[in-house]
Amino acid sequence: MTQTVKWGDCDPAGIIYTPRVLDFVMETLEAWCRDVLGIPWLKLNREMHMGAPTVRAEIDFMAAPAPDQDMVTALRVQKVGRSSVTYELTGSDGDETIFYRARLVACFITRPTFKPAAIPEPIRSRILTYQEACGDA
Amino acid sequence: MTQTVKWGDCDPAGIIYTPRVLDFVMETLEAWCRDVLGIPWLKLNREMHMGAPTVRAEIDFMAAPAPDQDMVTALRVQKVGRSSVTYELTGSDGDETIFYRARLVACFITRPTFKPAAIPEPIRSRILTYQEACGDA
Amino acid sequence: MTQTVKWGDCDPAGIIYTPRVLDFVMETLEAWCRDVLGIPWLKLNREMHMGAPTVRAEIDFMAAPAPDQDMVTALRVQKVGRSSVTYELTGSDGDETIFYRARLVACFITRPTFKPAAIPEPIRSRILTYQEACGDA
Amino acid sequence: MTQTVKWGDCDPAGIIYTPRVLDFVMETLEAWCRDVLGIPWLKLNREMHMGAPTVRAEIDFMAAPAPDQDMVTALRVQKVGRSSVTYELTGSDGDETIFYRARLVACFITRPTFKPAAIPEPIRSRILTYQEACGDA
């Protein structure tokens, strides 16, 4: 997924404002859930009465893009537990410059109790299939 | 209400990024609804099954604050209709510099139909009381 | 330009949070300046020592999109003055639903004085060419 | 520092949108640098030609606040290196509920080279004084 850094994403230092990187990370994960898993978050929430909130995020900021730069994000699945999934997202210029490396842990829960729940099918199989296709299984 | 302009609200030109002004305007309106009308938007939404979406906004941007500047916002009620309210918000440095002047029209609706609804009591009376207290009735 | 409404653009009412619409409007204008006029805002700012801040915005919010909906934005040039340009932006679902209509006035200024400046060439000619191509001249 | 969660900080699930937590964390750090260290980021940037970008962030999200909830953030200094500082920020309801725990590493750099630089005086002494006052030295 390619995202263009916008004027409004950047701060007076002329580079991306740190929290905007997490916005880009989450938008990539959201698009991946919708397009690869086939589960838009709205459906997970309203129809399946579940959620998959991020319970932990780690980000290393290696280089800061400026306005108009393209960030290419790659998403890999690191680990699949009973109810949690660990993702690794890397943003680069598509070439040698790595902008950030992020690790996110999301936990499936039922709503409105917010109790951890087993990752439901067919979501689980699709995550495993993607992981295998990336050579990470 | 006083809001401090943050580093992340500003763009590479070193001044507030235009859309952030509308964020400040809406935050002022939200706090006013909660603290003056006694109706947090969450209550309006979840308990009263209503909403008061903005249907029109006009903003004149007169001067752009930089990071760490305080913006003092004054809210006045310009007009109260059957289901709509017109607000005028002005942001300044508390002295002679006016940063923006905004006019917002919000329309009360019932959810989930989104049909216009009469402003319910005691909201209507409280809006009129505030308007009168400001000398605008 | 097509923009997808994201989960994080929406509020607890499940629809786009009002100020995010102005974000979408500005992002469209930014991309247009870069791609159609050939002037990224960073270049205008850092190399030409100018700016084109928005001095007035008017938005009518007609329908609020939900997460995952696509917003198609059309930009037209309404009026070109000596130093200011009036834009009209309309966001729709690409079909019959209009989400918003916005009118923005941007004023070219020199930095760091912030004094109005004549729109420089070749920007001026390119704006007029675009306006004519849209049948609005 | 106390921050109120706003309607626009929350997503259609009715709780704070994950990246907004990092916004709150950064705003706390920004206010602390300005008010405790006496160094607004704008001054660090424009007058001292330095910066202190975040190079690593770790956040554990333990509970998600809803609109109108107050988040009380406590900042502690964990470690002070030659050019980097490790902060620990905790957001709670002021009572028993912890919303998040974050660890941020910021690195002082010179601009425009972005090379690591020793933390300049009197910033360094003030950080150490604060750390000691918290009983963390």
PDB file of C-alpha atoms in Angstrom, chain D residues 14-135:
ATOM      1  CA  GLY D  14     -17.314   4.756  20.701  1.00  0.00           C
ATOM      2  CA  ILE D  15     -13.819   4.655  22.200  1.00  0.00           C
ATOM      3  CA  ILE D  16     -10.620   6.574  21.529  1.00  0.00           C
ATOM      4  CA  TYR D  17      -9.111   5.826  18.097  1.00  0.00           C
ATOM      5  CA  THR D  18      -5.711   4.195  18.770  1.00  0.00           C
ATOM      6  CA  PRO D  19      -3.423   6.785  17.094  1.00  0.00           C
ATOM      7  CA  ARG D  20      -5.060   9.567  19.127  1.00  0.00           C
ATOM      8  CA  VAL D  21      -3.444   8.067  22.240  1.00  0.00           C
ATOM      9  CA  LEU D  22      -0.024   8.836  20.730  1.00  0.00           C
ATOM     10  CA  ASP D  23      -1.276  12.375  20.064  1.00  0.00           C
ATOM     11  CA  PHE D  24      -2.113  12.744  23.759  1.00  0.00           C
ATOM     12  CA  VAL D  25       1.288  11.307  24.716  1.00  0.00           C
ATOM     13  CA  MET D  26       3.139  13.729  22.437  1.00  0.00           C
ATOM     14  CA  GLU D  27       1.098  16.711  23.617  1.00  0.00           C
ATOM     15  CA  THR D  28       2.030  15.880  27.195  1.00  0.00           C
ATOM     16  CA  LEU D  29       5.703  15.653  26.289  1.00  0.00           C
ATOM     17  CA  GLU D  30       5.482  18.937  24.343  1.00  0.00           C
ATOM     18  CA  ALA D  31       3.864  20.749  27.295  1.00  0.00           C
ATOM     19  CA  TRP D  32       6.453  19.260  29.664  1.00  0.00           C
ATOM     20  CA  CYS D  33       9.368  20.450  27.506  1.00  0.00           C
ATOM     21  CA  ARG D  34       7.844  23.933  27.367  1.00  0.00           C
ATOM     22  CA  ASP D  35       6.711  24.259  30.978  1.00  0.00           C
ATOM     23  CA  VAL D  36       9.222  22.154  32.937  1.00  0.00           C
ATOM     24  CA  LEU D  37      12.355  22.340  30.784  1.00  0.00           C
ATOM     25  CA  GLY D  38      11.547  25.854  29.619  1.00  0.00           C
ATOM     26  CA  ILE D  39      12.227  24.890  26.000  1.00  0.00           C
ATOM     27  CA  PRO D  40       9.295  25.189  23.601  1.00  0.00           C
ATOM     28  CA  TRP D  41       9.915  22.978  20.549  1.00  0.00           C
ATOM     29  CA  LEU D  42       9.692  26.040  18.308  1.00  0.00           C
ATOM     30  CA  LYS D  43      12.627  27.625  20.145  1.00  0.00           C
ATOM     31  CA  LEU D  44      14.639  24.382  20.043  1.00  0.00           C
ATOM     32  CA  ASN D  45      13.990  24.266  16.315  1.00  0.00           C
ATOM     33  CA  ARG D  46      14.245  27.858  15.139  1.00  0.00           C
ATOM     34  CA  GLU D  47      16.677  29.435  17.601  1.00  0.00           C
ATOM     35  CA  MET D  48      18.847  26.531  18.698  1.00  0.00           C
ATOM     36  CA  HIS D  49      18.739  24.743  15.309  1.00  0.00           C
ATOM     37  CA  MET D  50      18.144  21.449  17.040  1.00  0.00           C
ATOM     38  CA  GLY D  51      15.370  18.924  17.350  1.00  0.00           C
ATOM     39  CA  ALA D  52      14.461  16.032  19.612  1.00  0.00           C
ATOM     40  CA  PRO D  53      12.561  13.599  17.400  1.00  0.00           C
ATOM     41  CA  THR D  54      11.045  10.456  18.826  1.00  0.00           C
ATOM     42  CA  VAL D  55      13.099   7.509  17.620  1.00  0.00           C
ATOM     43  CA  ARG D  56      11.145   4.775  19.376  1.00  0.00           C
ATOM     44  CA  ALA D  57       7.700   4.482  20.920  1.00  0.00           C
ATOM     45  CA  GLU D  58       6.136   1.568  22.791  1.00  0.00           C
ATOM     46  CA  ILE D  59       2.567   1.751  24.014  1.00  0.00           C
ATOM     47  CA  ASP D  60       0.454  -0.745  25.921  1.00  0.00           C
ATOM     48  CA  PHE D  61      -3.225   0.070  25.578  1.00  0.00           C
ATOM     49  CA  MET D  62      -4.990  -1.211  28.673  1.00  0.00           C
ATOM     50  CA  ALA D  63      -8.390   0.469  28.610  1.00  0.00           C
ATOM     51  CA  ALA D  64      -9.952   2.828  26.124  1.00  0.00           C
ATOM     52  CA  PRO D  65     -11.591   6.036  27.332  1.00  0.00           C
ATOM     53  CA  ALA D  66     -14.822   7.324  25.791  1.00  0.00           C
ATOM     54  CA  PRO D  67     -15.819  10.933  24.928  1.00  0.00           C
ATOM     55  CA  ASP D  68     -15.754  13.399  27.868  1.00  0.00           C
ATOM     56  CA  GLN D  69     -13.515  11.194  30.013  1.00  0.00           C
ATOM     57  CA  ASP D  70     -10.516  12.861  31.587  1.00  0.00           C
ATOM     58  CA  MET D  71      -7.102  11.316  31.088  1.00  0.00           C
ATOM     59  CA  VAL D  72      -4.481  12.212  33.656  1.00  0.00           C
ATOM     60  CA  THR D  73      -0.973  11.746  32.333  1.00  0.00           C
ATOM     61  CA  ALA D  74       2.109  11.319  34.468  1.00  0.00           C
ATOM     62  CA  LEU D  75       5.563  11.703  32.906  1.00  0.00           C
ATOM     63  CA  ARG D  76       8.718  10.219  34.370  1.00  0.00           C
ATOM     64  CA  VAL D  77      12.266  10.223  33.069  1.00  0.00           C
ATOM     65  CA  GLN D  78      13.594   6.692  32.887  1.00  0.00           C
ATOM     66  CA  LYS D  79      17.055   7.177  31.446  1.00  0.00           C
ATOM     67  CA  VAL D  80      19.272  10.015  30.273  1.00  0.00           C
ATOM     68  CA  GLY D  81      22.053   9.227  27.790  1.00  0.00           C
ATOM     69  CA  ARG D  82      24.473  11.525  26.006  1.00  0.00           C
ATOM     70  CA  SER D  83      21.956  12.566  23.400  1.00  0.00           C
ATOM     71  CA  SER D  84      18.857  10.516  24.129  1.00  0.00           C
ATOM     72  CA  VAL D  85      16.207  10.551  26.838  1.00  0.00           C
ATOM     73  CA  THR D  86      13.806   7.748  27.674  1.00  0.00           C
ATOM     74  CA  TYR D  87      10.427   8.852  29.021  1.00  0.00           C
ATOM     75  CA  GLU D  88       7.676   6.813  30.589  1.00  0.00           C
ATOM     76  CA  LEU D  89       4.172   8.226  30.335  1.00  0.00           C
ATOM     77  CA  THR D  90       1.130   6.737  32.002  1.00  0.00           C
ATOM     78  CA  GLY D  91      -2.433   7.804  31.320  1.00  0.00           C
ATOM     79  CA  SER D  92      -5.114   7.002  33.872  1.00  0.00           C
ATOM     80  CA  ASP D  93      -8.490   8.212  35.085  1.00  0.00           C
ATOM     81  CA  GLY D  94      -6.651   9.654  38.086  1.00  0.00           C
ATOM     82  CA  ASP D  95      -7.770   6.662  40.090  1.00  0.00           C
ATOM     83  CA  GLU D  96      -7.357   2.919  39.491  1.00  0.00           C
ATOM     84  CA  THR D  97      -7.954   2.663  35.767  1.00  0.00           C
ATOM     85  CA  ILE D  98      -4.790   2.798  33.665  1.00  0.00           C
ATOM     86  CA  PHE D  99      -5.585   3.670  30.043  1.00  0.00           C
ATOM     87  CA  TYR D 100      -2.087   3.291  28.624  1.00  0.00           C
ATOM     88  CA  ARG D 101       1.589   3.023  29.473  1.00  0.00           C
ATOM     89  CA  ALA D 102       4.036   4.465  26.953  1.00  0.00           C
ATOM     90  CA  ARG D 103       7.782   4.511  26.664  1.00  0.00           C
ATOM     91  CA  LEU D 104       9.295   7.082  24.311  1.00  0.00           C
ATOM     92  CA  VAL D 105      12.906   7.530  23.330  1.00  0.00           C
ATOM     93  CA  ALA D 106      13.769  10.994  21.998  1.00  0.00           C
ATOM     94  CA  CYS D 107      17.141  11.825  20.503  1.00  0.00           C
ATOM     95  CA  PHE D 108      18.600  15.315  20.361  1.00  0.00           C
ATOM     96  CA  ILE D 109      19.904  16.171  16.895  1.00  0.00           C
ATOM     97  CA  THR D 110      21.364  19.209  15.157  1.00  0.00           C
ATOM     98  CA  ARG D 111      19.534  20.648  12.202  1.00  0.00           C
ATOM     99  CA  PRO D 112      19.648  20.422   9.287  1.00  0.00           C
ATOM    100  CA  THR D 113      22.134  17.527   9.431  1.00  0.00           C
ATOM    101  CA  PHE D 114      19.977  15.379  11.754  1.00  0.00           C
ATOM    102  CA  LYS D 115      23.134  14.082  13.479  1.00  0.00           C
ATOM    103  CA  PRO D 116      22.824  13.079  17.174  1.00  0.00           C
ATOM    104  CA  ALA D 117      24.055  15.835  19.501  1.00  0.00           C
ATOM    105  CA  ALA D 118      24.818  15.978  23.212  1.00  0.00           C
ATOM    106  CA  ILE D 119      21.837  17.251  25.185  1.00  0.00           C
ATOM    107  CA  PRO D 120      22.692  20.933  25.667  1.00  0.00           C
ATOM    108  CA  GLU D 121      22.738  22.768  28.969  1.00  0.00           C
ATOM    109  CA  PRO D 122      20.632  23.860  30.764  1.00  0.00           C
ATOM    110  CA  ILE D 123      18.265  21.238  29.305  1.00  0.00           C
ATOM    111  CA  ARG D 124      20.338  18.328  30.594  1.00  0.00           C
ATOM    112  CA  SER D 125      20.488  19.606  34.174  1.00  0.00           C
ATOM    113  CA  ARG D 126      16.784  20.345  34.231  1.00  0.00           C
ATOM    114  CA  ILE D 127      15.931  16.826  33.035  1.00  0.00           C
ATOM    115  CA  LEU D 128      18.162  15.340  35.746  1.00  0.00           C
ATOM    116  CA  THR D 129      16.654  17.605  38.397  1.00  0.00           C
ATOM    117  CA  TYR D 130      13.151  16.521  37.398  1.00  0.00           C
ATOM    118  CA  GLN D 131      14.189  12.854  37.387  1.00  0.00           C
ATOM    119  CA  GLU D 132      15.654  13.208  40.862  1.00  0.00           C
ATOM    120  CA  ALA D 133      12.608  15.051  42.182  1.00  0.00           C
ATOM    121  CA  CYS D 134      10.478  12.091  41.030  1.00  0.00           C
ATOM    122  CA  GLY D 135      12.782   9.720  42.893  1.00  0.00           C
TER     123      GLY D 135
END
